[in-house]
């Protein structure tokens, strides 16, 4: 149980850091491509959903297949 909590904590911290970095890169992309303000929320939403799916698949892989 202790190992589970430690791995879960590390996974959550990694996920938050990774999501923050991806959002920074998305912001830079929107700025460099001069994407209109009204389209940016849709881009952020799409990127965040896809990254969340990726993170959840990592979680499933680590905990149920390792």
CSV table of N, CA and C in Angstrom, one decimal:
chain,number,residue,atom,x,y,z
A,1,UNK,N,0.8,-1.2,0.0
A,1,UNK,CA,0.0,0.0,0.0
A,1,UNK,C,0.9,1.3,0.0
A,2,UNK,N,2.0,1.2,0.7
A,2,UNK,CA,2.9,2.4,0.7
A,2,UNK,C,3.5,2.7,-0.6
A,3,UNK,N,3.8,1.6,-1.4
A,3,UNK,CA,4.4,1.8,-2.7
A,3,UNK,C,3.3,2.4,-3.6
A,4,UNK,N,2.1,2.0,-3.5
A,4,UNK,CA,1.0,2.5,-4.3
A,4,UNK,C,0.8,4.0,-4.0
A,5,UNK,N,0.9,4.4,-2.8
A,5,UNK,CA,0.7,5.9,-2.5
A,5,UNK,C,1.9,6.7,-3.0
A,6,UNK,N,3.1,6.1,-3.0
A,6,UNK,CA,4.2,6.8,-3.4
A,6,UNK,C,4.2,7.0,-5.0
A,7,UNK,N,3.8,5.9,-5.7
A,7,UNK,CA,3.7,6.0,-7.1
A,7,UNK,C,2.6,6.9,-7.5
A,8,UNK,N,1.5,6.8,-6.8
A,8,UNK,CA,0.4,7.7,-7.2
A,8,UNK,C,0.8,9.2,-7.0
A,9,UNK,N,1.5,9.5,-5.9
A,9,UNK,CA,1.9,10.9,-5.7
A,9,UNK,C,2.8,11.3,-6.8
A,10,UNK,N,3.8,10.5,-7.1
A,10,UNK,CA,4.7,10.8,-8.2
A,10,UNK,C,4.0,11.0,-9.5
A,11,UNK,N,3.1,10.2,-9.8
A,11,UNK,CA,2.3,10.2,-11.0
A,11,UNK,C,1.5,11.5,-11.1
A,12,UNK,N,0.9,11.9,-10.0
A,12,UNK,CA,0.1,13.2,-10.0
A,12,UNK,C,1.0,14.4,-10.1
A,13,UNK,N,2.1,14.4,-9.5
A,13,UNK,CA,3.1,15.5,-9.6
A,13,UNK,C,3.6,15.6,-11.0
A,14,UNK,N,4.0,14.5,-11.6
A,14,UNK,CA,4.5,14.5,-13.0
A,14,UNK,C,3.4,14.9,-13.9
A,15,UNK,N,2.1,14.5,-13.7
A,15,UNK,CA,1.0,14.9,-14.6
A,15,UNK,C,0.8,16.4,-14.5
A,16,UNK,N,0.8,17.0,-13.3
A,16,UNK,CA,0.6,18.4,-13.2
A,16,UNK,C,1.7,19.2,-13.9
A,17,UNK,N,2.9,18.8,-13.7
A,17,UNK,CA,4.1,19.4,-14.4
A,17,UNK,C,4.0,19.3,-15.9
A,18,UNK,N,3.6,18.1,-16.4
A,18,UNK,CA,3.6,17.8,-17.8
A,18,UNK,C,2.4,18.7,-18.4
A,19,UNK,N,1.3,18.7,-17.8
A,19,UNK,CA,0.2,19.5,-18.3
A,19,UNK,C,0.5,21.0,-18.3
A,20,UNK,N,1.2,21.5,-17.3
A,20,UNK,CA,1.6,22.9,-17.3
A,20,UNK,C,2.5,23.2,-18.5
A,21,UNK,N,3.5,22.3,-18.7
A,21,UNK,CA,4.5,22.5,-19.8
A,21,UNK,C,3.8,22.4,-21.2
A,22,UNK,N,2.8,21.5,-21.3
A,22,UNK,CA,2.1,21.4,-22.6
A,22,UNK,C,1.3,22.7,-22.8
A,23,UNK,N,0.7,23.2,-21.8
A,23,UNK,CA,-0.1,24.5,-21.9
A,23,UNK,C,0.8,25.7,-22.2
A,24,UNK,N,2.0,25.7,-21.7
A,24,UNK,CA,3.0,26.7,-22.1
A,24,UNK,C,3.3,26.6,-23.6
A,25,UNK,N,3.5,25.4,-24.0
A,25,UNK,CA,3.9,25.2,-25.5
A,25,UNK,C,2.7,25.6,-26.3
A,26,UNK,N,1.5,25.3,-25.9
A,26,UNK,CA,0.3,25.6,-26.6
A,26,UNK,C,0.1,27.1,-26.7
A,27,UNK,N,0.4,27.8,-25.6
A,27,UNK,CA,0.4,29.3,-25.6
A,27,UNK,C,1.4,29.8,-26.6
A,28,UNK,N,2.6,29.3,-26.6
A,28,UNK,CA,3.6,29.7,-27.6
A,28,UNK,C,3.2,29.5,-29.0
A,29,UNK,N,2.5,28.3,-29.3
A,29,UNK,CA,2.0,28.0,-30.6
A,29,UNK,C,1.0,29.1,-31.0
A,30,UNK,N,0.0,29.3,-30.1
A,30,UNK,CA,-1.0,30.3,-30.4
A,30,UNK,C,-0.4,31.7,-30.7
A,31,UNK,N,0.6,32.1,-30.0
A,31,UNK,CA,1.2,33.4,-30.2
A,31,UNK,C,2.0,33.4,-31.5
A,32,UNK,N,2.7,32.3,-31.8
A,32,UNK,CA,3.6,32.4,-33.0
A,32,UNK,C,2.7,32.2,-34.3
A,33,UNK,N,1.6,31.5,-34.2
A,33,UNK,CA,0.8,31.3,-35.4
A,33,UNK,C,-0.3,32.4,-35.5
A,34,UNK,N,-0.3,33.3,-34.5
A,34,UNK,CA,-1.3,34.4,-34.4
A,34,UNK,C,-2.7,33.9,-34.6
A,35,UNK,N,-3.1,32.9,-33.8
A,35,UNK,CA,-4.4,32.3,-33.8
A,35,UNK,C,-5.3,33.2,-33.1
A,36,UNK,N,-6.5,33.5,-33.7
A,36,UNK,CA,-7.4,34.4,-33.1
A,36,UNK,C,-7.9,34.0,-31.7
A,37,UNK,N,-8.2,35.0,-30.8
A,37,UNK,CA,-8.6,34.8,-29.4
A,37,UNK,C,-9.8,33.9,-29.3
A,38,UNK,N,-10.7,34.0,-30.2
A,38,UNK,CA,-11.9,33.2,-30.1
A,38,UNK,C,-11.7,31.7,-30.4
A,39,UNK,N,-10.6,31.4,-31.1
A,39,UNK,CA,-10.3,30.0,-31.3
A,39,UNK,C,-9.4,29.3,-30.3
A,40,UNK,N,-8.8,30.1,-29.5
A,40,UNK,CA,-7.8,29.6,-28.6
A,40,UNK,C,-8.4,28.7,-27.5
A,41,UNK,N,-9.6,29.0,-26.9
A,41,UNK,CA,-10.1,28.1,-25.9
A,41,UNK,C,-10.4,26.7,-26.4
A,42,UNK,N,-10.8,26.6,-27.7
A,42,UNK,CA,-11.1,25.3,-28.3
A,42,UNK,C,-9.8,24.5,-28.4
A,43,UNK,N,-8.7,25.2,-28.8
A,43,UNK,CA,-7.4,24.6,-29.0
A,43,UNK,C,-6.9,24.1,-27.6
A,44,UNK,N,-7.0,24.9,-26.6
A,44,UNK,CA,-6.6,24.5,-25.2
A,44,UNK,C,-7.4,23.3,-24.7
A,45,UNK,N,-8.7,23.4,-25.0
A,45,UNK,CA,-9.6,22.3,-24.5
A,45,UNK,C,-9.2,21.0,-25.2
A,46,UNK,N,-9.0,21.0,-26.5
A,46,UNK,CA,-8.6,19.8,-27.2
A,46,UNK,C,-7.3,19.3,-26.7
A,47,UNK,N,-6.3,20.1,-26.6
A,47,UNK,CA,-5.0,19.7,-26.2
A,47,UNK,C,-5.1,19.1,-24.8
A,48,UNK,N,-5.8,19.8,-23.9
A,48,UNK,CA,-5.9,19.3,-22.5
A,48,UNK,C,-6.6,18.0,-22.4
A,49,UNK,N,-7.7,17.8,-23.2
A,49,UNK,CA,-8.4,16.5,-23.2
A,49,UNK,C,-7.5,15.4,-23.7
A,50,UNK,N,-6.7,15.6,-24.8
A,50,UNK,CA,-5.9,14.6,-25.3
A,50,UNK,C,-4.7,14.3,-24.3
A,51,UNK,N,-4.2,15.3,-23.7
A,51,UNK,CA,-3.1,15.0,-22.7
A,51,UNK,C,-3.6,14.3,-21.5
A,52,UNK,N,-4.8,14.6,-21.1
A,52,UNK,CA,-5.4,13.9,-19.9
A,52,UNK,C,-5.7,12.4,-20.3
A,53,UNK,N,-6.1,12.1,-21.5
A,53,UNK,CA,-6.3,10.8,-21.9
A,53,UNK,C,-4.9,10.0,-21.9
A,54,UNK,N,-3.9,10.7,-22.4
A,54,UNK,CA,-2.5,10.2,-22.4
A,54,UNK,C,-2.1,9.9,-21.0
A,55,UNK,N,-2.3,10.8,-20.1
A,55,UNK,CA,-1.9,10.6,-18.7
A,55,UNK,C,-2.7,9.4,-18.0
A,56,UNK,N,-4.0,9.3,-18.3
A,56,UNK,CA,-4.8,8.2,-17.8
A,56,UNK,C,-4.3,6.9,-18.3
A,57,UNK,N,-3.9,6.9,-19.6
A,57,UNK,CA,-3.4,5.6,-20.1
A,57,UNK,C,-2.1,5.2,-19.5
A,58,UNK,N,-1.3,6.2,-19.2
A,58,UNK,CA,0.0,5.9,-18.4
A,58,UNK,C,-0.4,5.3,-17.1
A,59,UNK,N,-1.3,5.9,-16.4
A,59,UNK,CA,-1.7,5.5,-15.1
A,59,UNK,C,-2.2,4.0,-15.2
A,60,UNK,N,-3.0,3.7,-16.1
A,60,UNK,CA,-3.5,2.3,-16.3
A,60,UNK,C,-2.4,1.4,-16.6
A,61,UNK,N,-1.5,1.8,-17.5
A,61,UNK,CA,-0.4,0.9,-17.8
A,61,UNK,C,0.5,0.6,-16.6
A,62,UNK,N,0.8,1.6,-15.8
A,62,UNK,CA,1.7,1.5,-14.7
A,62,UNK,C,1.0,0.6,-13.6
A,63,UNK,N,-0.2,0.8,-13.3
A,63,UNK,CA,-0.8,0.1,-12.1
A,63,UNK,C,-1.5,-1.2,-12.5
A,64,UNK,N,-1.9,-1.4,-13.7
A,64,UNK,CA,-2.5,-2.7,-14.0
A,64,UNK,C,-1.7,-3.6,-14.9
A,65,UNK,N,-0.6,-3.2,-15.4
A,65,UNK,CA,0.2,-4.1,-16.3
A,65,UNK,C,1.6,-4.2,-15.8
A,66,UNK,N,1.9,-3.6,-14.7
A,66,UNK,CA,3.3,-3.7,-14.2
A,66,UNK,C,3.4,-4.7,-13.1
